[in-house]
Each structure stands twice: as C-alpha cells, then as structure tokens.
Amino acid sequence: MPAQTEDAFTQDVIAGALSAASREMFVAMAQAAMSSVIYEVLDFGVAITDGEGNLASAGAGIPGFVSMLAPAVRAVLNSPELAPLQAGDVFISNDPYNGGVSHANDVVLCQPVFVDNQIVAWTASKGHLVDIGGMVPGSMSPSATEIFQEGLLLPTVRLFDGGKPIGSVFSIIRANSRLPEQALGDLWAGLAALRLGEKRVIELCEKYGTRAYIAAVRRYMDYGEAMALSGLKALPHGEFHGHDRLDDGRMINATIHISDREMVIDLRDNPDQEKGPINGTREATEISAQAVFKAITLPEPWANAGCFRPLRLLTRPGSIFHALRPAAVGLYYENKIRCTDLLCKTLAPHMPDVVPAGHFSSICSTVIRALDHKGAEHTLVEPEVGGWGAGLGWDGDNAQFSYSHGDTFNCPVEVNERRNAIHVECYALNPEPTGAGEFRGGKGIDLRYRIVGERGWVTAGYTRHKSPPWGLLGGESGTGNRLEILRATGEREPYGEVTNLELARGDVVRILTGNGGGLGAPSSRRLEHIHDDLRNGYITSDEARGYGVRADDAEFDTHIA
C-alpha cells in the first residue's frame, strides 16, 4: 500500500494530474470518433467526477458540456433499480428529462471507478450522434412538437454489465439510427475515453493512496469555490434587470442579484414552454447560468463543482427555461444561447469592460443530407461561426463560434466535400453592415453549399433571424441570421427555419450568420479606424458616411475612389 500522503503539495499534484487526465480523455475520444461533428468540430465533452457525481475535472470543446455530465452520474446514483454497482459497469442515457440534460442527439456514457471495492470517481463522456432516429435525418426538427418525435430515447440503463456488453442495447441503437455505423463507432470512441480516465484515476490512487486522492479532490473543489468568491467580490454589486425579444415577439426577462457571497439568477418571469423544440430543461438552463458565472468570476481553463457553489438559479417549471416532459427540446441549443445572451445583456451595461455587446447568438446548426450518384446517403451536421459584439476598447471578432459553442472548430472544406456530397462554393465574411459604434461589431459569414449528389435535404432552425444582436452604450444593432436556398432554376427562398426541405442537384444552401452589435456612439469612432475598415473591406463607403465622415475628406475619398 502507498503512503497516505495528504500534504498540500501532493494534493496539488493530484489535482493537476486530474486535469491532465480529462484532457487526455478528450484527445482519445476525438481521435477515435467516426463522425466529423466529433473529430473535427469537437461537439463532445468528457469529465471525471467524485464518487457522489460532483464535477472534479472536465475536458470540453463546448463550454455547455463542462458541467453537463455530472447530472448523468447522479441519475445513476439516484436509480435504486440499477443497484448494485460493480466494476466494469457502463451506463448510457440520452433522455433530456432523465440524466441526458440537453437533447436526444447528445448521448452520455458513464462508469464508476472502483478502488479497494469503493467508488472513488466516475468517468463520463457525451457526444453528439449525427442521427438517433426521429422524424427527420439528423434527428433535430424545427417542426417537432413533442420529444417522442426527436429520436430514440434511452433512460439511464446499463450498456455494460460488469465489463460485458449488453448486445440488445447496441442493437436498439443500430435499429434506430439512419447512420448506425457512425453512431456505434462514436459510442466506442466515448467508451475509450471512459476507460482511459478510469486507468488514470486508479493509477493516482495506487501511487498516492485512496484517502489522499479523495482529500485532494475535495480540496480542489474548495479551491474552486474560493477562487469564484474572489472573482465575485470584484464585480459590481446590486440587482440588475434585463430583457430581450424572441423572434416570435415574446419577451424574455432576467433579474440578477450579485453580492459578496453569491450570485442569484432569477428566470422565473418568462414565457410558458412552447409546442416547438426551442425549449430547455432546468438542467440545460443551469449550464448556461454556470457558463456566464464562470466567465465573469473565474475565466480560467479549468472547472470543478466548487466553482459553481456561489451560484443560485431560480426557474419556473413549465416555462421555456424549465420545460417539463414531454416538451420537445431538439433545438435546446438555441434556447441555451438565447438564455446566455440574455444574461450577458443584463450584465453588460454594468461591466462593459468584461461583457461585450450582442453577438449573433445562435448555433446556426445546419443539417444537410445528400444522396450521391451511387445512392449512398451522407449527412452533414455543422454549427456555424458568426460575428461577435464590440467591447469597451475593441471591435467585435469576426467569424467565431458563439458563447455557447466555445472552443470548437468548423469542419474543413476538404473534409466536407469528400464526405458529404456537397461542394463549398463560397466561404467569406458577411457583406452586410456590422453594428456601428465607437467600436464596431464583428462580421458573420456567407457560406454556400452546392448539392452535387443526385438530391438532398436541409433542416435548420436559427434564432435571431428577426431580432438582431443588440448594441451597447449607444452602439447600433447588428444583423440577423438566415438561410437562403438558391435554386438551380434561379429562384431565391429565404428561411429562418426549415424542416427536411428537398433540394435538387445544383441547388445551393446559403448560410448568412449575423454581424455583431456595436458599442458607443458611431460619431465617436476614430477616423483612422474608419479608414482601416475601408481598406480591409469591413465597411462600405456608404457605411463610412454613416459614421459622419465628410464626403469632401480628401483622405476619405482616396479610400472610396
């Protein structure tokens, strides 16, 4: 037996090793996955929790996945019918109302880590499966009215029993997916991550002792809480109110109270859950609140359960931010990003040096299904980048993923064209005006996919296609998100959302993501910055005149000649 060393230095080494282990799990899953939405886009997350299901360490491309795995572990622990647990057990869930948190495409795997017949940790992974059944390819339909239309639902059940795979569960998944090989391949990638994390935790316990390991995890969480409280004390204190408008005209509202000891986010005054799929579960909304809280109190590249102890969330059951079964939640990510943006809009006027103006505020997830000349089916699932809002002292970033999607990547043109029976005709910055201001908003994109297979279909649902990104402190609004179908016959069809729309060979799917909002009065923008924007093509001469630049300005004229 190793010595039970519990000094602070050893505990710091263990905490660092846990962070390294979660990053290693992340790399292992990305390298083993079969679908580009995981191995290129990084639409997945991994985590290690303590024995009670509290987050100890996480690795995620998507910030919203950082804390999304702990509820899945707790769902196992709170299910007496799954007892007794043993080494080699693996559990699976994708039911948003039973451990899955988000939507049916995001499938969670988790397993207990036993050392000396004691559960010292859990390892978990969560990845977006391209197709899990349901009413449309890709499983996410803007037309869904109940969760049963959104694909196969797996409550928290065993996938492995004492190390032995349960073949019937694998068979059920295979039978329900339009892309079964990809689905099962991605599941095995998630399993590889779990087993690697298990190995690393056991190694730490063998080297330092189980008691020392458990004490180190507890101390690491206490440190997370202390750091979050320190960040909280530096924020403006008081009660702040904010509101925004959804594309259908409904208002969404937030009240945030900040003190030295806690941040309370109150989202109870919000519309009832809707018939469509842009609802979020209580746990999904809590993830959005945690992401904002972490960003403004402790913007460090690590997280554990202690970081979120000073945060309290209030929601109303039956509302869009606390939907109840069987509400559809397939496009929960649009709900999540609007919730995040609402919280940012509430705080931004009071901390503009930390929170910028409104960004394109949509995942803009687009599903394109195509049949090639051999009759083989291909499905592209891709989130899109867009324009960010300006901050106090800087212009908004161009073509970046949203608050919610974070450190992920777009799928390379070469991979998309090789795998998905499409041709990328254009990938450029959005030519429409950005939000003007002393600091201007960033640019979204103009992305065009041409169908080169025999036929195709597209499904998408974008928020902020009518309600544009908001300006801050006198800055102007940006532009909305939209999708256009450019028919080979010459017609142009604009959409904010579309379900399984049929495409012919030669049709083009054009995606325009929003430009961000500006900050400060446009008349205060420095002349040299306007000239730089003209030279770089970020604004037109007409936009420059909108900043108040005189038409007889000789230097100005040289740039618009």
XYZ file of C-alpha atoms in Angstrom:
561
model
C 0.000 0.000 0.000
C 1.263 3.517 -0.791
C 1.709 6.066 1.950
C -1.459 8.100 2.536
C 0.169 11.469 1.796
C -2.220 14.384 2.309
C 0.092 17.378 2.301
C -0.891 20.387 0.168
C 1.843 19.833 -2.408
C 0.775 16.263 -3.111
C -2.848 17.338 -3.337
C -1.928 19.971 -5.922
C -0.073 17.338 -7.934
C -3.160 15.100 -7.880
C -5.417 17.979 -8.944
C -3.086 18.756 -11.831
C -2.999 15.108 -12.828
C -6.809 15.046 -12.887
C -6.875 17.999 -15.296
C -4.324 16.248 -17.473
C -6.382 13.047 -17.396
C -9.537 14.810 -18.612
C -7.580 16.430 -21.449
C -6.174 13.025 -22.368
C -9.689 11.575 -22.401
C -10.756 14.408 -24.704
C -7.994 13.740 -27.209
C -8.647 9.984 -27.141
C -12.344 10.429 -27.985
C -11.631 12.897 -30.790
C -9.077 10.596 -32.381
C -11.283 7.501 -32.177
C -14.597 9.005 -33.366
C -16.107 8.274 -36.765
C -18.206 11.391 -37.430
C -16.714 14.770 -38.327
C -19.007 16.596 -35.901
C -16.953 14.938 -33.129
C -13.441 14.549 -34.541
C -13.379 17.887 -36.410
C -15.998 20.135 -34.790
C -15.341 18.713 -31.270
C -19.040 18.600 -30.378
C -18.490 16.470 -27.283
C -17.234 16.565 -23.710
C -15.615 14.327 -21.106
C -15.423 14.542 -17.328
C -14.232 12.956 -14.120
C -16.438 13.336 -11.037
C -16.002 12.343 -7.435
C -17.802 9.302 -6.070
C -21.007 11.300 -5.496
C -21.180 12.715 -9.018
C -19.733 16.179 -8.330
C -17.578 17.524 -11.164
C -13.863 17.120 -10.414
C -12.345 17.826 -13.835
C -13.615 18.283 -17.381
C -12.447 18.473 -20.963
C -14.815 20.016 -23.494
C -14.820 21.846 -26.779
C -18.251 23.228 -25.895
C -18.472 25.217 -22.625
C -22.011 23.945 -22.121
C -20.704 20.393 -21.843
C -18.386 21.204 -18.913
C -20.994 20.586 -16.214
C -23.464 18.551 -18.265
C -22.088 15.134 -17.316
C -22.439 15.328 -13.547
C -26.283 15.105 -13.722
C -25.950 11.880 -15.715
C -23.833 10.345 -12.969
C -26.284 11.468 -10.306
C -29.130 9.921 -12.319
C -27.415 6.544 -11.951
C -26.810 7.041 -8.234
C -30.459 8.070 -7.734
C -31.852 4.982 -9.519
C -32.260 2.139 -6.991
C -33.147 -0.295 -9.777
C -29.582 -0.018 -11.120
C -28.024 -1.186 -7.838
C -25.775 -2.896 -7.015
C -22.966 -1.266 -8.971
C -19.801 -3.131 -9.857
C -16.513 -2.559 -11.632
C -16.944 -2.700 -15.414
C -20.484 -1.280 -15.391
C -21.190 1.364 -18.021
C -24.434 3.337 -18.222
C -25.974 5.152 -21.169
C -28.588 7.903 -21.378
C -29.814 10.498 -23.825
C -33.213 11.325 -22.289
C -33.127 15.072 -21.501
C -35.510 14.505 -18.617
C -33.522 11.612 -17.122
C -29.811 12.364 -16.986
C -29.391 13.414 -20.625
C -29.855 17.176 -19.910
C -29.684 18.516 -23.492
C -31.332 16.729 -26.470
C -31.579 13.200 -27.823
C -28.560 13.514 -30.130
C -26.227 14.021 -27.160
C -25.591 10.558 -25.746
C -23.981 10.193 -22.314
C -21.825 7.289 -21.178
C -20.595 6.983 -17.597
C -18.919 4.364 -15.431
C -17.936 4.033 -11.763
C -14.246 3.765 -10.884
C -13.648 1.262 -8.103
C -10.538 1.140 -5.923
C -10.466 -1.296 -2.990
C -14.188 -2.036 -3.501
C -15.022 1.659 -3.129
C -16.315 4.055 -5.804
C -13.747 6.863 -5.753
C -14.750 8.505 -9.024
C -16.847 8.340 -12.182
C -15.669 8.889 -15.724
C -18.125 10.170 -18.310
C -18.378 11.248 -21.939
C -21.062 12.933 -24.016
C -21.033 13.220 -27.798
C -23.408 14.422 -30.490
C -24.504 11.443 -32.592
C -25.325 12.577 -36.124
C -28.578 10.616 -36.265
C -30.509 8.937 -33.465
C -33.755 8.394 -35.388
C -36.826 10.603 -35.195
C -38.883 12.409 -37.807
C -36.026 13.877 -39.885
C -32.436 12.952 -40.778
C -30.174 14.411 -38.125
C -32.986 13.983 -35.561
C -33.362 17.747 -34.884
C -36.533 19.135 -36.438
C -37.930 22.664 -36.002
C -41.334 21.065 -36.612
C -41.224 18.684 -33.630
C -43.983 19.203 -31.059
C -43.054 16.534 -28.521
C -39.885 14.761 -27.502
C -41.039 11.441 -28.933
C -40.558 12.846 -32.439
C -36.889 13.592 -31.782
C -35.475 10.107 -31.935
C -34.674 7.131 -29.750
C -34.819 7.895 -26.018
C -32.629 5.902 -23.681
C -33.335 6.399 -19.986
C -30.396 5.655 -17.726
C -29.714 1.973 -18.437
C -26.730 -0.378 -18.407
C -24.668 -0.694 -21.562
C -22.051 -2.941 -19.941
C -22.692 -5.259 -17.005
C -19.516 -5.991 -15.102
C -17.458 -5.468 -18.239
C -19.735 -7.478 -20.545
C -21.546 -5.550 -23.311
C -25.332 -5.817 -23.352
C -25.897 -6.602 -27.009
C -29.607 -5.776 -27.029
C -28.933 -2.096 -26.216
C -26.400 -1.838 -29.034
C -28.938 -3.468 -31.345
C -31.647 -0.976 -30.367
C -29.340 1.937 -31.187
C -28.361 0.356 -34.509
C -32.002 -0.194 -35.467
C -32.988 3.418 -34.748
C -30.188 5.342 -36.465
C -30.075 6.180 -40.162
C -26.279 6.081 -39.807
C -25.769 3.095 -37.495
C -22.058 2.545 -38.138
C -21.263 6.160 -37.305
C -23.454 6.049 -34.210
C -21.868 2.895 -32.828
C -18.382 4.000 -33.821
C -18.801 7.254 -31.908
C -20.111 5.348 -28.885
C -16.999 3.178 -28.863
C -14.895 6.343 -29.004
C -16.721 7.569 -25.890
C -16.089 4.241 -24.190
C -12.384 4.527 -24.962
C -12.324 7.890 -23.187
C -14.063 6.414 -20.125
C -11.598 3.557 -19.835
C -8.605 5.844 -20.180
C -9.932 8.109 -17.444
C -10.571 5.095 -15.209
C -6.992 3.939 -15.724
C -5.574 7.340 -14.763
C -7.672 7.613 -11.576
C -6.659 4.115 -10.457
C -3.001 4.972 -11.118
C -3.302 8.064 -8.907
C -4.880 6.051 -6.090
C -2.189 3.378 -6.357
C 0.582 5.974 -6.280
C -0.662 8.300 -3.551
C -3.321 6.295 -1.732
C -7.096 6.368 -1.980
C -7.548 8.599 1.063
C -5.071 11.121 -0.313
C -6.809 11.075 -3.701
C -10.244 11.746 -2.196
C -8.847 14.511 0.028
C -7.144 16.125 -2.982
C -10.381 16.194 -4.980
C -12.227 17.744 -2.041
C -9.510 20.373 -1.603
C -9.546 21.125 -5.342
C -13.289 21.828 -5.195
C -12.836 24.055 -2.139
C -10.168 25.965 -4.055
C -12.606 26.389 -6.963
C -15.167 27.896 -4.593
C -12.610 30.252 -3.044
C -11.476 31.489 -6.438
C -15.070 32.038 -7.606
C -15.858 34.035 -4.445
C -12.771 36.154 -5.020
C -13.954 36.917 -8.546
C -17.466 37.638 -7.294
C -16.223 40.295 -4.873
C -14.614 42.202 -7.759
C -17.914 42.557 -9.668
C -20.428 45.399 -9.334
C -22.910 44.525 -6.596
C -26.641 45.051 -6.644
C -29.751 43.921 -8.504
C -29.772 44.129 -12.294
C -32.675 43.658 -14.690
C -32.584 42.768 -18.376
C -34.905 41.708 -21.160
C -34.808 40.732 -24.809
C -37.252 39.745 -27.520
C -37.535 36.365 -29.215
C -38.126 36.178 -32.952
C -41.823 35.472 -32.407
C -42.198 38.692 -30.399
C -42.293 37.214 -26.891
C -40.229 38.921 -24.192
C -37.671 37.058 -22.091
C -36.543 38.506 -18.769
C -33.780 38.117 -16.204
C -33.008 39.526 -12.785
C -29.505 39.051 -11.409
C -28.511 39.842 -7.823
C -24.786 39.997 -7.007
C -23.299 40.151 -3.511
C -20.003 39.145 -1.910
C -21.273 35.633 -1.204
C -23.473 34.646 -4.124
C -24.982 35.412 -7.489
C -28.699 34.729 -7.813
C -30.100 34.437 -11.344
C -33.882 34.667 -11.478
C -35.509 33.461 -14.718
C -38.997 32.794 -13.352
C -40.645 35.657 -15.265
C -40.542 34.006 -18.676
C -42.971 32.530 -21.233
C -44.519 29.106 -20.937
C -42.826 26.216 -22.685
C -43.765 26.131 -26.331
C -45.099 23.428 -28.639
C -41.982 23.582 -30.779
C -38.477 22.302 -29.925
C -36.860 25.528 -28.667
C -37.284 24.620 -25.008
C -34.658 23.869 -22.400
C -34.716 21.604 -19.381
C -33.943 23.072 -15.971
C -30.508 21.414 -16.026
C -29.704 22.778 -19.503
C -30.564 26.294 -18.321
C -28.391 25.806 -15.265
C -25.461 25.016 -17.581
C -25.990 28.379 -19.331
C -26.039 30.178 -15.994
C -22.863 28.394 -14.921
C -21.083 29.327 -18.164
C -21.811 33.053 -17.655
C -20.945 32.892 -13.960
C -17.630 31.168 -14.653
C -16.733 33.586 -17.462
C -17.074 36.687 -15.296
C -15.784 35.348 -11.957
C -13.111 32.801 -12.884
C -12.162 32.859 -16.583
C -9.611 30.066 -16.219
C -9.323 26.937 -18.431
C -10.451 24.558 -15.690
C -13.628 23.946 -13.749
C -14.970 21.819 -10.928
C -18.137 21.716 -8.846
C -16.705 24.126 -6.297
C -16.527 26.898 -8.906
C -20.337 26.992 -9.022
C -21.203 26.808 -5.315
C -21.835 30.583 -5.054
C -24.375 30.449 -7.899
C -28.110 30.035 -7.350
C -30.652 29.708 -10.175
C -34.406 30.292 -9.913
C -36.701 28.980 -12.660
C -40.411 28.333 -13.118
C -41.467 24.767 -14.000
C -43.362 24.719 -17.279
C -41.506 27.704 -18.748
C -39.165 27.756 -21.742
C -36.172 27.704 -19.384
C -37.588 24.849 -17.291
C -39.586 22.722 -19.698
C -41.462 19.676 -18.470
C -41.873 16.348 -20.208
C -42.917 15.720 -22.973
C -41.900 19.121 -24.394
C -39.726 18.923 -27.494
C -36.140 20.090 -26.852
C -34.347 19.140 -30.059
C -33.253 22.742 -30.666
C -32.495 23.331 -26.982
C -29.160 24.827 -28.036
C -30.960 27.867 -29.486
C -32.774 28.254 -26.163
C -29.476 27.873 -24.317
C -27.653 30.510 -26.354
C -30.527 32.985 -26.028
C -30.517 32.400 -22.263
C -26.763 33.026 -22.155
C -27.147 36.156 -24.284
C -29.988 37.424 -22.077
C -27.773 37.127 -19.002
C -24.961 38.916 -20.813
C -27.304 41.691 -21.934
C -28.435 42.110 -18.319
C -24.855 42.493 -17.072
C -23.160 44.270 -19.999
C -24.242 47.876 -19.182
C -22.694 47.481 -15.721
C -19.451 45.798 -16.803
C -18.779 46.698 -20.479
C -15.063 46.040 -19.988
C -15.940 42.380 -19.318
C -19.149 41.666 -21.259
C -19.361 42.856 -24.897
C -22.348 43.904 -26.990
C -24.651 41.303 -28.512
C -23.247 38.683 -30.867
C -25.003 36.559 -33.489
C -26.363 34.445 -30.643
C -27.229 31.245 -32.483
C -25.610 27.871 -33.006
C -26.926 28.064 -36.584
C -26.776 24.274 -36.668
C -27.397 23.078 -40.224
C -28.163 19.521 -41.292
C -27.689 18.695 -44.978
C -28.479 15.200 -46.172
C -27.485 14.153 -49.682
C -27.521 11.061 -51.883
C -24.507 10.593 -54.125
C -24.579 9.102 -57.631
C -24.220 5.596 -56.159
C -27.252 6.061 -53.910
C -25.176 6.264 -50.711
C -26.510 8.613 -48.040
C -24.382 11.329 -46.435
C -25.328 13.676 -43.601
C -23.537 16.880 -42.690
C -24.223 18.360 -39.226
C -22.411 21.611 -38.610
C -22.657 24.590 -36.268
C -21.610 27.877 -37.830
C -19.448 30.816 -36.820
C -20.703 34.399 -36.693
C -19.985 37.975 -35.652
C -19.317 38.980 -32.046
C -20.249 42.247 -30.410
C -17.824 45.059 -29.679
C -16.329 45.540 -26.243
C -15.074 48.578 -24.365
C -11.841 49.244 -26.257
C -12.083 46.672 -29.044
C -14.036 45.813 -32.180
C -16.042 42.598 -32.255
C -14.363 39.436 -33.508
C -15.150 38.132 -36.969
C -16.358 34.591 -37.687
C -16.116 32.994 -34.261
C -18.297 30.388 -32.590
C -20.960 31.589 -30.162
C -20.726 31.942 -26.383
C -22.289 28.518 -26.148
C -20.168 26.630 -28.654
C -16.870 27.993 -27.463
C -13.617 26.251 -28.342
C -14.875 24.162 -31.238
C -13.974 24.185 -34.923
C -15.684 24.342 -38.265
C -15.354 21.282 -40.457
C -12.632 21.811 -43.109
C -13.851 22.368 -46.653
C -11.884 19.364 -47.899
C -13.464 17.010 -45.342
C -16.983 18.253 -46.063
C -16.593 17.910 -49.818
C -15.012 14.463 -49.574
C -17.538 13.007 -47.163
C -20.858 14.744 -47.705
C -21.705 15.006 -51.438
C -21.595 18.801 -51.387
C -19.347 21.484 -52.855
C -18.356 24.588 -50.876
C -18.828 27.451 -53.328
C -18.167 30.366 -51.001
C -16.785 30.903 -47.510
C -16.485 34.649 -46.900
C -17.362 37.328 -44.375
C -20.971 38.531 -44.325
C -21.127 41.575 -46.648
C -23.998 43.211 -44.732
C -23.345 46.173 -42.361
C -21.978 45.451 -38.908
C -23.318 47.156 -35.805
C -21.840 50.653 -35.954
C -20.285 52.259 -32.916
C -17.167 53.786 -31.455
C -16.180 50.133 -31.576
C -17.963 48.215 -34.312
C -19.379 44.711 -34.297
C -17.610 41.757 -35.902
C -18.560 40.052 -39.135
C -20.520 36.849 -39.592
C -20.079 34.611 -42.626
C -21.511 33.947 -46.071
C -21.245 30.169 -46.597
C -22.672 28.363 -49.624
C -23.074 24.607 -50.093
C -23.958 23.307 -53.547
C -25.625 19.895 -53.828
C -23.523 17.751 -56.170
C -25.260 14.465 -55.406
C -28.467 13.291 -57.022
C -30.681 15.055 -54.476
C -30.583 16.464 -50.965
C -32.491 17.836 -47.994
C -31.784 20.567 -45.457
C -33.003 21.095 -41.887
C -32.106 24.149 -39.820
C -33.542 26.416 -37.142
C -31.782 29.699 -36.389
C -32.661 32.143 -33.662
C -32.046 35.889 -34.087
C -33.320 35.852 -37.654
C -35.745 38.683 -36.809
C -34.375 40.108 -33.562
C -30.826 41.325 -34.323
C -27.809 41.407 -31.956
C -28.066 44.336 -29.566
C -25.813 47.360 -29.387
C -24.372 48.677 -26.126
C -23.931 52.195 -24.703
C -25.205 53.875 -27.872
C -23.872 51.309 -30.345
C -26.139 50.100 -33.137
C -27.638 46.656 -33.645
C -26.037 44.043 -35.870
C -27.759 41.826 -38.439
C -29.732 38.617 -38.078
C -29.055 35.016 -39.056
C -30.779 33.459 -42.026
C -30.649 30.688 -44.568
C -31.384 31.019 -48.277
C -31.954 28.365 -50.911
C -30.582 29.445 -54.281
C -32.327 27.134 -56.712
C -30.587 25.930 -59.838
C -33.639 27.313 -61.658
C -32.854 30.850 -60.424
C -35.360 31.239 -57.569
C -34.209 32.504 -54.145
C -36.012 31.270 -50.996
C -35.241 32.886 -47.575
C -35.803 30.975 -44.320
C -35.262 31.356 -40.576
C -36.059 27.707 -40.093
C -36.765 24.800 -42.398
C -37.513 21.108 -41.936
C -36.300 18.464 -44.368
C -36.657 20.785 -47.359
C -35.932 18.898 -50.567
C -33.034 20.040 -52.739
C -32.187 19.202 -56.333
C -28.784 18.687 -57.862
C -27.205 22.118 -58.355
C -29.238 23.875 -55.634
C -27.217 25.982 -53.187
C -27.769 26.296 -49.429
C -26.575 29.792 -48.483
C -25.961 30.477 -44.795
C -25.664 34.080 -43.588
C -24.724 34.426 -39.922
C -25.228 37.700 -38.105
C -22.866 40.628 -37.668
C -22.362 41.734 -34.065
C -23.621 44.822 -32.277
C -21.563 47.978 -31.803
C -20.524 49.755 -28.604
C -20.573 53.539 -28.113
C -21.808 56.300 -30.399
C -20.742 55.814 -34.052
C -19.794 59.510 -34.212
C -17.054 58.807 -31.667
C -15.224 56.280 -33.848
C -11.712 57.419 -34.691
C -11.158 58.455 -38.300
C -8.112 56.231 -38.775
C -10.151 53.197 -37.707
C -12.799 54.036 -40.299
C -10.097 54.288 -42.963
C -8.655 50.932 -41.873
C -12.122 49.391 -42.129
C -12.489 50.724 -45.664
C -9.110 49.413 -46.738
C -9.858 45.994 -45.274
C -13.360 45.786 -46.736
C -15.159 45.658 -43.374
C -17.363 48.631 -44.286
C -18.511 50.304 -47.495
C -18.244 53.988 -48.360
C -21.928 54.431 -47.532
C -21.358 52.907 -44.088
C -18.382 55.212 -43.579
C -20.584 58.223 -44.276
C -22.982 56.845 -41.682
C -20.216 57.381 -39.131
C -20.299 61.074 -40.000
C -17.242 61.158 -42.253
C -17.456 64.135 -44.647
C -17.663 63.353 -48.349
C -15.033 66.067 -49.020
C -12.491 64.490 -46.686
C -9.561 64.065 -49.099
C -8.093 61.085 -47.245
C -11.511 59.508 -47.093
C -12.023 59.991 -50.826
C -8.761 58.176 -51.625
C -10.142 55.082 -49.973
C -13.505 55.084 -51.715
C -12.413 56.102 -55.172
